[in-house]
Coordinates of C-alpha atoms and ligand atoms in Angstrom, one line a residue:
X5 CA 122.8 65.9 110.2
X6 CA 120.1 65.5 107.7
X7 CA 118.3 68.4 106.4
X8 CA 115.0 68.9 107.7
X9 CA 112.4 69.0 105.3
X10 CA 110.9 71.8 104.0
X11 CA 107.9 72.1 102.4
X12 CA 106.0 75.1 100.9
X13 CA 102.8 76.8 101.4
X14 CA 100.6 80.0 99.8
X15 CA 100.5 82.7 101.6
X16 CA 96.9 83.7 100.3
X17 CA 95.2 80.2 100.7
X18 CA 97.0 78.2 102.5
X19 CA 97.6 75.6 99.5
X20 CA 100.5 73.0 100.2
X21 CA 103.4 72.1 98.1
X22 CA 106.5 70.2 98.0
X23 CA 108.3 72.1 95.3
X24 CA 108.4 75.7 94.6
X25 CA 106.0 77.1 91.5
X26 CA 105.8 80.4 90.7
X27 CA 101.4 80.0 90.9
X28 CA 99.6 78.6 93.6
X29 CA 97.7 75.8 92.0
X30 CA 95.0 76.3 94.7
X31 CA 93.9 79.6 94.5
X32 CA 96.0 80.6 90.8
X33 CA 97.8 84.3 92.6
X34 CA 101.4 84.4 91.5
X35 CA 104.0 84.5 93.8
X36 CA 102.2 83.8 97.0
X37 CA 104.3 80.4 97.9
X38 CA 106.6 80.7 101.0
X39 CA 109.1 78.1 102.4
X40 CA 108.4 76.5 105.9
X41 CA 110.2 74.2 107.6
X42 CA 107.9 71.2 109.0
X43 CA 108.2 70.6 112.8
X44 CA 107.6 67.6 115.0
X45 CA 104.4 67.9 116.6
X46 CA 104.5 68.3 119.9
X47 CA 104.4 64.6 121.1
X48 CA 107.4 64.2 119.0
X49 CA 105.8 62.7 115.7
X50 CA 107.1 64.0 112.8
X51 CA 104.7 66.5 111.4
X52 CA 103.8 65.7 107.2
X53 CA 106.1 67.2 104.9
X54 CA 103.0 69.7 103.8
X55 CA 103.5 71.2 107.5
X56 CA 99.9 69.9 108.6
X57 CA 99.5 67.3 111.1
X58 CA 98.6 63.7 110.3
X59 CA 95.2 64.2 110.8
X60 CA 95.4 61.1 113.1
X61 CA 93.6 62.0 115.9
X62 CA 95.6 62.1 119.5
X63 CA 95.4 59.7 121.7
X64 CA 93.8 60.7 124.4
X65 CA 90.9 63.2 124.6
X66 CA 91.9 66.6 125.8
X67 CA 90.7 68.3 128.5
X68 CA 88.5 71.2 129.3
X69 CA 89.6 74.4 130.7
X70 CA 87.2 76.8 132.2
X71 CA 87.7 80.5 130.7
X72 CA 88.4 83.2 133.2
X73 CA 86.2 86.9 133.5
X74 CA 88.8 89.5 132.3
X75 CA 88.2 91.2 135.8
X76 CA 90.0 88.6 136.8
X77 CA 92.7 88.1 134.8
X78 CA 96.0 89.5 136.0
X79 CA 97.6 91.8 133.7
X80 CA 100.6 91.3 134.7
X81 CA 102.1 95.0 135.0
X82 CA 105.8 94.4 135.0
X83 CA 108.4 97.2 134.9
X84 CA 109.8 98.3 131.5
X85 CA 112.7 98.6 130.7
X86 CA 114.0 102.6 129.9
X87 CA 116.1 103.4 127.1
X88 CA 117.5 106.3 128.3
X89 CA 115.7 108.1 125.5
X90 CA 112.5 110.2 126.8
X91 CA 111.6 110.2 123.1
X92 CA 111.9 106.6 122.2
X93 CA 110.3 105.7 125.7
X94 CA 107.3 108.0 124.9
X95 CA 106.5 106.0 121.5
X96 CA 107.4 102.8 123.2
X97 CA 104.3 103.9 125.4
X98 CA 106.8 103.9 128.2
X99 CA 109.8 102.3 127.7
X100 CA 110.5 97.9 126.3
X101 CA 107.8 95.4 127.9
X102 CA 110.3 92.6 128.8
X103 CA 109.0 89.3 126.5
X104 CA 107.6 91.8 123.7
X105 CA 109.4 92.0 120.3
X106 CA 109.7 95.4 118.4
X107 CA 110.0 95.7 114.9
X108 CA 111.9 99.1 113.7
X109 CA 111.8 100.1 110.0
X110 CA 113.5 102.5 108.4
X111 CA 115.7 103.5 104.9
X112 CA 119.2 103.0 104.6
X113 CA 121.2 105.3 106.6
X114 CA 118.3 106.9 108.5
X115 CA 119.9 105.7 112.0
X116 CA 118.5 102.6 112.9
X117 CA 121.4 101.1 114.0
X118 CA 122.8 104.5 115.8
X119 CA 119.3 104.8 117.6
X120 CA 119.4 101.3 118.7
X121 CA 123.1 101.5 119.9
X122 CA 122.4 104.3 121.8
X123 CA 118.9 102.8 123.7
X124 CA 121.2 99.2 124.6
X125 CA 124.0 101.2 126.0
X126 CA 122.0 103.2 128.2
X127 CA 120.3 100.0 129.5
X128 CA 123.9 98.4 129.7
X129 CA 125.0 101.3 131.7
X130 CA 121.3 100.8 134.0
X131 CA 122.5 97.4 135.3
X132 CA 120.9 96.0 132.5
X133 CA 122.2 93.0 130.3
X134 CA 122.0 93.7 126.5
X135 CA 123.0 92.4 123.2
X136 CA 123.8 93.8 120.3
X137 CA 123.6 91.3 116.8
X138 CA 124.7 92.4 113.9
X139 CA 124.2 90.4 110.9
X140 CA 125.0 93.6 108.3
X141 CA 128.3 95.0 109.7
X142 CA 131.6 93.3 111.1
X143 CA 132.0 93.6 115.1
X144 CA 134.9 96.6 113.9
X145 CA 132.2 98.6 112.4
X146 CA 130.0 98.4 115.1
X147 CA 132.7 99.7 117.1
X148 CA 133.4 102.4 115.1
X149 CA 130.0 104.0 115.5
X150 CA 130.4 103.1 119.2
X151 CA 133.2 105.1 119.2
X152 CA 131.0 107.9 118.0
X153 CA 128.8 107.6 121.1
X154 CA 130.5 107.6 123.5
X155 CA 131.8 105.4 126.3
X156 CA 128.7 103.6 127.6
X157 CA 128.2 102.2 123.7
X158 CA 131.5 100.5 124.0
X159 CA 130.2 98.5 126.6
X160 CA 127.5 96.3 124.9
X161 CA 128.3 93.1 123.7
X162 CA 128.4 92.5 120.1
X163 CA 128.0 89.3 118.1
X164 CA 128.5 89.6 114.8
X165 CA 126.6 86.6 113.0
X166 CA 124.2 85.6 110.2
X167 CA 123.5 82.3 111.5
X168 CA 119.6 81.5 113.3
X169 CA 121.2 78.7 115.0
X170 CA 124.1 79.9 116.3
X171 CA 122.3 83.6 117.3
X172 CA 119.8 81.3 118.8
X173 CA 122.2 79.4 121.2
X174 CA 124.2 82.4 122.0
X175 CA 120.6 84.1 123.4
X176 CA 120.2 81.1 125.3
X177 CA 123.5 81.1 127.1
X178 CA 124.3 84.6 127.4
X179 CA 120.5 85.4 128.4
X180 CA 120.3 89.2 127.6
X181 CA 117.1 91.3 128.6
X182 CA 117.5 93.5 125.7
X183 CA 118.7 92.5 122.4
X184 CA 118.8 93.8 118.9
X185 CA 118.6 92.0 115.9
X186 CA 120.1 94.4 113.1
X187 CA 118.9 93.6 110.4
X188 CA 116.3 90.5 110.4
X189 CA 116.4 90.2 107.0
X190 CA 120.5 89.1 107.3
X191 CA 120.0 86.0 109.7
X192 CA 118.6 83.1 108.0
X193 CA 117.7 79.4 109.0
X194 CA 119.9 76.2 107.8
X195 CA 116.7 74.6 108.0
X196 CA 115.2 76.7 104.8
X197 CA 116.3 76.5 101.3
X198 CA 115.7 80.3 100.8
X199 CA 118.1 82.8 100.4
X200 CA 118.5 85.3 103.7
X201 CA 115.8 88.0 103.7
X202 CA 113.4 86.0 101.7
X203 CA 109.8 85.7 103.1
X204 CA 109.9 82.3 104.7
X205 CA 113.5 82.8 106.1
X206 CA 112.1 86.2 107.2
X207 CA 109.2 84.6 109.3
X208 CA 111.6 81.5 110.4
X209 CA 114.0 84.0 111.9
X210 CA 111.2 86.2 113.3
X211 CA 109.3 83.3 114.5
X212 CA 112.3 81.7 117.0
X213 CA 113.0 84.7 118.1
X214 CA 109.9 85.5 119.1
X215 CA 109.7 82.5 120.8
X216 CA 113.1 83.4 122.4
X217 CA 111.5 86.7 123.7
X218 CA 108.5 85.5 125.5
X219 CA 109.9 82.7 127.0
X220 CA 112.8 84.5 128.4
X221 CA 111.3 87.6 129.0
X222 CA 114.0 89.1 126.7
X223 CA 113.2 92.8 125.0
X224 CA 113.8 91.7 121.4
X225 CA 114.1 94.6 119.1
X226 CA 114.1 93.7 115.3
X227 CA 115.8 96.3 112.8
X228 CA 113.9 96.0 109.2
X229 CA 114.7 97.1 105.5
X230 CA 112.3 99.4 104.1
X231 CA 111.8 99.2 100.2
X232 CA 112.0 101.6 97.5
X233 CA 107.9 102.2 97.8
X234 CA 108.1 102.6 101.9
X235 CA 107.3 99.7 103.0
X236 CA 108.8 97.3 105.3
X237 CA 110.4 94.9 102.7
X238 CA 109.7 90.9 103.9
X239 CA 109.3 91.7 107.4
X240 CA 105.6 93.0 106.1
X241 CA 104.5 89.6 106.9
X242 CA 106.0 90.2 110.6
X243 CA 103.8 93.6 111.3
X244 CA 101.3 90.8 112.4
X245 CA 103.2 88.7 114.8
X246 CA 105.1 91.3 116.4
X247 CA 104.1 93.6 119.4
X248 CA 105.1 97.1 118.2
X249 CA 106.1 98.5 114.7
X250 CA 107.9 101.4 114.6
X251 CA 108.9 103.3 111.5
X252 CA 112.0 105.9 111.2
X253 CA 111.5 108.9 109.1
X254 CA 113.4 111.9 108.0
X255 CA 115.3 112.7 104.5
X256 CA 118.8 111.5 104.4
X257 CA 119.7 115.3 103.9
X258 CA 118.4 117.0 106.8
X259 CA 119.3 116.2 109.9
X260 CA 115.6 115.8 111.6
X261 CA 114.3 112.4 112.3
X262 CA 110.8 111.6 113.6
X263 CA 110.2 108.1 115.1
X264 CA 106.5 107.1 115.2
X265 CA 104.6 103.7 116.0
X266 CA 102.5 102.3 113.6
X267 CA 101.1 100.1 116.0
X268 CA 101.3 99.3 119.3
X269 CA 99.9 96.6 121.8
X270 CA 101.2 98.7 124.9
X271 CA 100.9 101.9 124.0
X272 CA 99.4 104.7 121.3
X273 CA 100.4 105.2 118.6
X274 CA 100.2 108.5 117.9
X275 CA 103.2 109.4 119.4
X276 CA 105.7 110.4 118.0
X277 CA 109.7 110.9 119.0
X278 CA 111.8 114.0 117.1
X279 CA 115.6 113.6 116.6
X280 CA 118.1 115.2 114.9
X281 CA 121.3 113.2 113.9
X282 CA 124.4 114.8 114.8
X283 CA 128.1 114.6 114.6
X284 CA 127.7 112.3 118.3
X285 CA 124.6 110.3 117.7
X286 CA 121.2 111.2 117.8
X287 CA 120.2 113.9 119.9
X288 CA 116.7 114.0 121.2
X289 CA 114.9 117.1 120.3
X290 CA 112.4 118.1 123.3
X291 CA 110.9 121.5 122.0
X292 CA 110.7 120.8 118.2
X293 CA 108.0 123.4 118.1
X294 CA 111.2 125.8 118.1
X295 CA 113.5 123.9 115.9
X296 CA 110.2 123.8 112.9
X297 CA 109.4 127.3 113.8
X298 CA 112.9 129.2 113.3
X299 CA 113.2 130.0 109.9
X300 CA 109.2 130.7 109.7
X301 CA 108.9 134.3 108.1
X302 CA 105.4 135.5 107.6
X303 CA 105.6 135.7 104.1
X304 CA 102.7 134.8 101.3
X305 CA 102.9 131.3 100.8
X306 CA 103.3 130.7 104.9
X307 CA 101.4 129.4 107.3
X308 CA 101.9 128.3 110.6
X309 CA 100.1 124.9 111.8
X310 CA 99.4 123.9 115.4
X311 CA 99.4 120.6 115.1
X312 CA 99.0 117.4 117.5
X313 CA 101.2 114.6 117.6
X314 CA 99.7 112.1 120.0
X315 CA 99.9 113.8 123.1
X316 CA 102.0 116.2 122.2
X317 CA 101.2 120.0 120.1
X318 CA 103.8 120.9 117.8
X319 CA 103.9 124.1 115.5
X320 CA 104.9 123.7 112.2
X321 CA 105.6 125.7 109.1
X322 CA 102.8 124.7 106.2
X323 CA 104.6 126.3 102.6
X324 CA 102.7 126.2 99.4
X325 CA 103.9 128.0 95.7
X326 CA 101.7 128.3 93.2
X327 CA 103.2 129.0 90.1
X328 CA 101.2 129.2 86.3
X329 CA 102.3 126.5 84.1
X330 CA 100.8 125.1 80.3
X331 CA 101.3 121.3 81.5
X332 CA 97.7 119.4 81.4
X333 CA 96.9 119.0 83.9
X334 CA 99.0 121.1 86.6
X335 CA 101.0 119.2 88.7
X336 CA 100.0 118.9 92.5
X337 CA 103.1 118.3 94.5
X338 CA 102.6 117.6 97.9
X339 CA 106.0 116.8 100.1
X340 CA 104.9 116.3 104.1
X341 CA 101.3 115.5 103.6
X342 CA 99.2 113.2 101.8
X343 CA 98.4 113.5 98.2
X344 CA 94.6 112.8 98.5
X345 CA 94.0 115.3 101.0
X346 CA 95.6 117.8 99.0
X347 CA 93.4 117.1 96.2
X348 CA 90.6 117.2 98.5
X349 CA 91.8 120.5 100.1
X350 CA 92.3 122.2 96.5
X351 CA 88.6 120.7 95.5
X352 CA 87.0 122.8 98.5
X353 CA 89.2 125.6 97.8
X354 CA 88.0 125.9 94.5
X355 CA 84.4 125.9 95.8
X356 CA 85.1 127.8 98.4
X357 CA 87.3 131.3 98.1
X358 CA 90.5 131.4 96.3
X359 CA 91.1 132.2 92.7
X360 CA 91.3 129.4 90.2
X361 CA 93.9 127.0 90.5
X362 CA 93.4 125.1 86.8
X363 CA 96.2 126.5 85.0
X364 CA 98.7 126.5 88.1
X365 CA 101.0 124.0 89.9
X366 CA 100.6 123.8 93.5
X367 CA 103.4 122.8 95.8
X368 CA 103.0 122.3 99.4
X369 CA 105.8 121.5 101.5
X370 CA 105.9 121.2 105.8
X371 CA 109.4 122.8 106.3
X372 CA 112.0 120.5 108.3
X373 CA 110.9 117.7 106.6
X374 CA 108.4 116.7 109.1
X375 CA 105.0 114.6 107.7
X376 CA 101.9 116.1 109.2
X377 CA 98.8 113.1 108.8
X378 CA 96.4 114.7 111.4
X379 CA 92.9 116.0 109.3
X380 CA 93.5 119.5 111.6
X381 CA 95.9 120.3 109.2
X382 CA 93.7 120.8 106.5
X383 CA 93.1 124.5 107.2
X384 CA 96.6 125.2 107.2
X385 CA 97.2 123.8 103.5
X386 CA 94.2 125.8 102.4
X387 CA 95.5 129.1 104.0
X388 CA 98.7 128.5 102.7
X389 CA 97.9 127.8 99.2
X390 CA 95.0 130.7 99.2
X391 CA 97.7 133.2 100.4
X392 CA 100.4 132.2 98.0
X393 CA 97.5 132.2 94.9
X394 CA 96.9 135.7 96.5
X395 CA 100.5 136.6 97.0
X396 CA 99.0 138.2 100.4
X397 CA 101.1 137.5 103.6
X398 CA 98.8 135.5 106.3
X399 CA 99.1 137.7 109.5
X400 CA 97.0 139.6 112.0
X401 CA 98.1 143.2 111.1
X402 CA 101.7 142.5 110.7
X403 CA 102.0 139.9 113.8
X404 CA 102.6 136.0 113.8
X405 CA 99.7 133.9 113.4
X406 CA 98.3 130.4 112.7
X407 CA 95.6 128.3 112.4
X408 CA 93.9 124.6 112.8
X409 CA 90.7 122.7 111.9
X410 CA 89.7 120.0 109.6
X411 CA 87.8 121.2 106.4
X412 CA 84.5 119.7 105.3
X413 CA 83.5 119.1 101.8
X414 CA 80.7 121.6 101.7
X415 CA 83.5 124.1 103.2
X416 CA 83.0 124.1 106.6
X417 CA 85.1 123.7 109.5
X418 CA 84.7 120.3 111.5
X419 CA 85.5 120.2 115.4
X420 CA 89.2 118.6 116.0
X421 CA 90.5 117.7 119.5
X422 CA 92.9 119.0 122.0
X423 CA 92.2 122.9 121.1
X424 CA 93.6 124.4 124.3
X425 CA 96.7 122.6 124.1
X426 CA 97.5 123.7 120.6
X427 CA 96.7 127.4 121.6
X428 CA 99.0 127.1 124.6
X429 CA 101.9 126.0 122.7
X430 CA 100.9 129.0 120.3
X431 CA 100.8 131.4 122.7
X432 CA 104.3 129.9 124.1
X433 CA 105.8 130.9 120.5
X434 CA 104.7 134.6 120.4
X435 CA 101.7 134.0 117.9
X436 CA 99.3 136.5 118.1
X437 CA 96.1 135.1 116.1
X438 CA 94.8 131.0 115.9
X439 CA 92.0 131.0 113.5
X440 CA 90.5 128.0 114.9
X441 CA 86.8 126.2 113.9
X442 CA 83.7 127.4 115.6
X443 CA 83.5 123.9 117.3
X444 CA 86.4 124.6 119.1
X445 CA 85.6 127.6 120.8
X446 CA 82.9 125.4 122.6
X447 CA 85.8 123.7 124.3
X448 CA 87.2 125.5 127.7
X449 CA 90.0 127.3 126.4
X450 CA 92.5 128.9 129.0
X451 CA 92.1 132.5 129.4
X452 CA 95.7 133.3 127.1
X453 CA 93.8 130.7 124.6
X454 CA 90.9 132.9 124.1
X455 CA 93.2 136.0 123.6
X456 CA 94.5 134.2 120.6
X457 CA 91.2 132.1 119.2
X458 CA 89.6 133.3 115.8
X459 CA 86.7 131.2 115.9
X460 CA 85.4 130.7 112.3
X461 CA 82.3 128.3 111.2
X462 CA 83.5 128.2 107.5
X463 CA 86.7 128.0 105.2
X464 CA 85.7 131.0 103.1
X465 CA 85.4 132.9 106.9
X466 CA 89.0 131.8 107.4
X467 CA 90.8 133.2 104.8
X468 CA 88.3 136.4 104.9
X469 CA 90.1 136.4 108.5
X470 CA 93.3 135.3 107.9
X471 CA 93.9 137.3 104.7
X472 CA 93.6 141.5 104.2
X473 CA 91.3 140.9 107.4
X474 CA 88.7 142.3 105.5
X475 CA 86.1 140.6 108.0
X476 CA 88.3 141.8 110.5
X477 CA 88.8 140.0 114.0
X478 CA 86.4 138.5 116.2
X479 CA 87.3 136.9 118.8
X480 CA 85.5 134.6 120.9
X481 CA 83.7 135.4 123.7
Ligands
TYD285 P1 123.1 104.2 110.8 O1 122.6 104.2 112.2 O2 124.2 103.3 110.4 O3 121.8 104.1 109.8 P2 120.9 102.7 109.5 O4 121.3 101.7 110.5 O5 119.5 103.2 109.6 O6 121.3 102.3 108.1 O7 123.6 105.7 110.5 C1 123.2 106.5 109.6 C2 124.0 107.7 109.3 O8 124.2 108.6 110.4 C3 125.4 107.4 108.8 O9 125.4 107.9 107.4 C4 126.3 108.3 109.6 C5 125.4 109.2 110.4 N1 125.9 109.4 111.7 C6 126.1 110.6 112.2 O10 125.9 111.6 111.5 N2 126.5 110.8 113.5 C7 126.7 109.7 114.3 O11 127.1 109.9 115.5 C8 126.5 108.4 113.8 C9 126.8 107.2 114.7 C10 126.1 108.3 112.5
MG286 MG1 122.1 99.9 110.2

């Protein structure tokens, strides 16, 4: 059979070319030209080998359709299907949308592959047809995590193949409702040039089996590299086309695993799914407010958070050293939370209340290996690294407490959402004081909330309350 040709375009301004150059002579970025194989048009001609179409004009003139009122549109609710995993469900937005195609990302040995294992045999077990293809590891190694998971894993089909074509035709034939791709960057197209995992191979591979998925209904779940910086290597370009990105977190070390979407056209994305990896797969963890929480000792340096995750409140430990140093300038390491916000945070502090940081390193870690990116943790850092400068343990006369609220940059306290809810799951864990923003007083707080609630207008009134309570308590009316 004769190759088809390929042709390639940039990425950046859409410039044609038959050979490969390493500048786009349209627009002069480097690196920005992609392989794409040219298709027949849809009445058969053979599309030019740029990829473009003739530019003859079609034969006959199309015709108009009338647009439809939204009101009227059916959205089509169908079932989804579970995974047998409330967590992965919940930041599914409710389990796979049949015809949708999910992208998972994730480093090296984070449990990808075990997580997706687990989610096709419990739909196997359902009544459920599922598929698992492995382009990375032989069908034995599959097995042997299997094995590991127990008997309803060794039930789901496995093809083990690199090969578009042949993945392609076994989809058609064996028709699965869910099936996993892991990894997309191992299957590649005999119609492209490009090695496997390259950018056009990539969005080839992506491309047909997105087209595989909606026309089949199938729940197509593609497992993706993640580089050395974080980012979803190649399959970047996919984040566009495909329905749902979810990304797999943790450190390799610890066992905790947090699955969150990045985006999601069924659901929110500010979910998020906890896990911990043990010796039998990944076990979901349903009260991770307890797991974070355990080893939390109200030393100087500590403070608890009450965070949100989506819908969910979570408490978490918020640690912070500050130790003198002579390097120019002091290093800022933050480990769990972004890097800006911690400059922002110390900025304010500065301004604001605690001693002078300028010939100290700060180091802020969120224990567990959890990454906190809600603004309401903002008072937490502060409190944390004001206690640790002061070497004064943050509690309410010798019990538990914690705080929340987003910090302004003239020092005051902004309003953040969900108040109550945070001060339930507080009061749930034994804590005794929530130093909380003004703002969120104004909210209606059950009557154990505002027991707990420290209502404080200003940063420098928080750590007057949090710390030697020298402006003592006041809680809210
Ligand atoms: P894996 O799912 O292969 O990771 P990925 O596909 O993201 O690269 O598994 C990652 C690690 O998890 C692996 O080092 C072994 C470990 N593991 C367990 O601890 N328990 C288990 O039950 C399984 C299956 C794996
Ligand atoms: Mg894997």
């Amino acid at each position: 059979m004769a190759k088809t040709a390929t042709s390639f375009a940039c990425t950046s301004c859409g410039q044609a070319s038959f050979r490969w150059m390493g500048r786009c002579p349209g627009c002069g970025e480097w690196n920005t030209l992609v392989e794409q194989a040219a298709r027949p048009l849809a009445d058969g001609r053979p599309a030019r080998r740029d990829g473009r179409a003739t530019g003859r004009r079609p034969s006959r003139p199309a015709e108009a359709r009338k647009p439809v009122v939204l009101a009227e549109v059916d959205s089509g609710e169908v079932a989804r299907l579970r995974t047998g995993s409330d967590e992965l469900d919940r930041v599914l937005g409710g389990g796979l949308v049949p015809g949708s195609v999910v992208l998972i990302g994730g480093s090296p040995g984070i449990g990808k592959s075990t997580l997706m294992s687990a989610a096709l045999a419990s739909i196997q077990a359902g009544g459920g047809r599922a598929l698992y293809v492995s382009g990375e590891e032989s069908a034995a190694q599959v097995r042997l995590r299997a094995d590991r998971l127990g008997p309803h894993a060794l039930a789901v089909p496995v093809l083990a193949e690199t090969s578009l074509e042949v993945v392609l035709a076994s989809l058609a034939h064996e028709r699965p409702q869910a099936c996993v791709i892991d990894s997309v960057q191992t299957l590649w197209s005999s119609d492209l040039t490009g090695a496997p995992g390259s950018v056009g191979q990539v969005q080839e591979v992506a491309g047909a089996l997105e087209r595989f998925a909606r026309e089949h209904g199938c729940a197509m779940i593609l497992v993706g590299h993640v580089t050395k910086e974080g980012t979803l290597a190649g399959p970047r370009v996919l984040e566009h086309a495909v329905d749902c990105v979810l990304q797999f977190e943790g450190e390799r070390e610890r066992s905790f695993r947090t699955l969150r979407a990045l985006k999601n056209r069924f659901g929110s994305t500010n979910e998020i799914g906890v896990f911990e990896m043990r010796a039998g797969g990944l076990d979901e963890v349903a009260d991770p407010s307890d797991r974070f929480l355990r080893d939390a000792e109200p030393v100087a340096g500590s403070c608890v958070l009450c965070a949100m995750e989506g819908t969910r409140p979570l408490l978490v430990e918020v640690q912070a050293l500050v130790a003198p140093t002579d390097v120019v300038p002091p290093r800022r390491v933050p480990n769990g939370i972004d890097r800006n916000r911690l400059s922002m945070i110390l900025a304010v502090l500065a301004r604001h209340g605690a001693p002078a940081l300028g010939s100290a390193d700060v180091f802020v870690n969120v224990a567990g290996g959890v990454r906190i990116e809600e603004p309401g943790a903002d008072l937490a850092i502060a409190m944390a690294v004001a206690s640790a400068a002061r070497n004064e343990p943050l509690t309410a006369g010798g019990s538990p407490s914690g705080c929340f609220g987003e910090i302004g940059l003239t020092g005051e306290l902004r309003y953040v959402a969900h108040a109550d809810r945070r001060l339930e799951e507080a009061s749930r864990f034994g804590l005794e004081q929530i130093v909380l923003p003004a703002r969120c007083a104004d909210d209606e707080l059950s009557p154990a909330g505002r027991d707990l609630a420290v209502p404080v207008p200003t940063l420098a009134k928080a750590l007057d309350a949090a710390l030697g309570g020298r402006a003592g308590r006041s809680r809210a009316a």
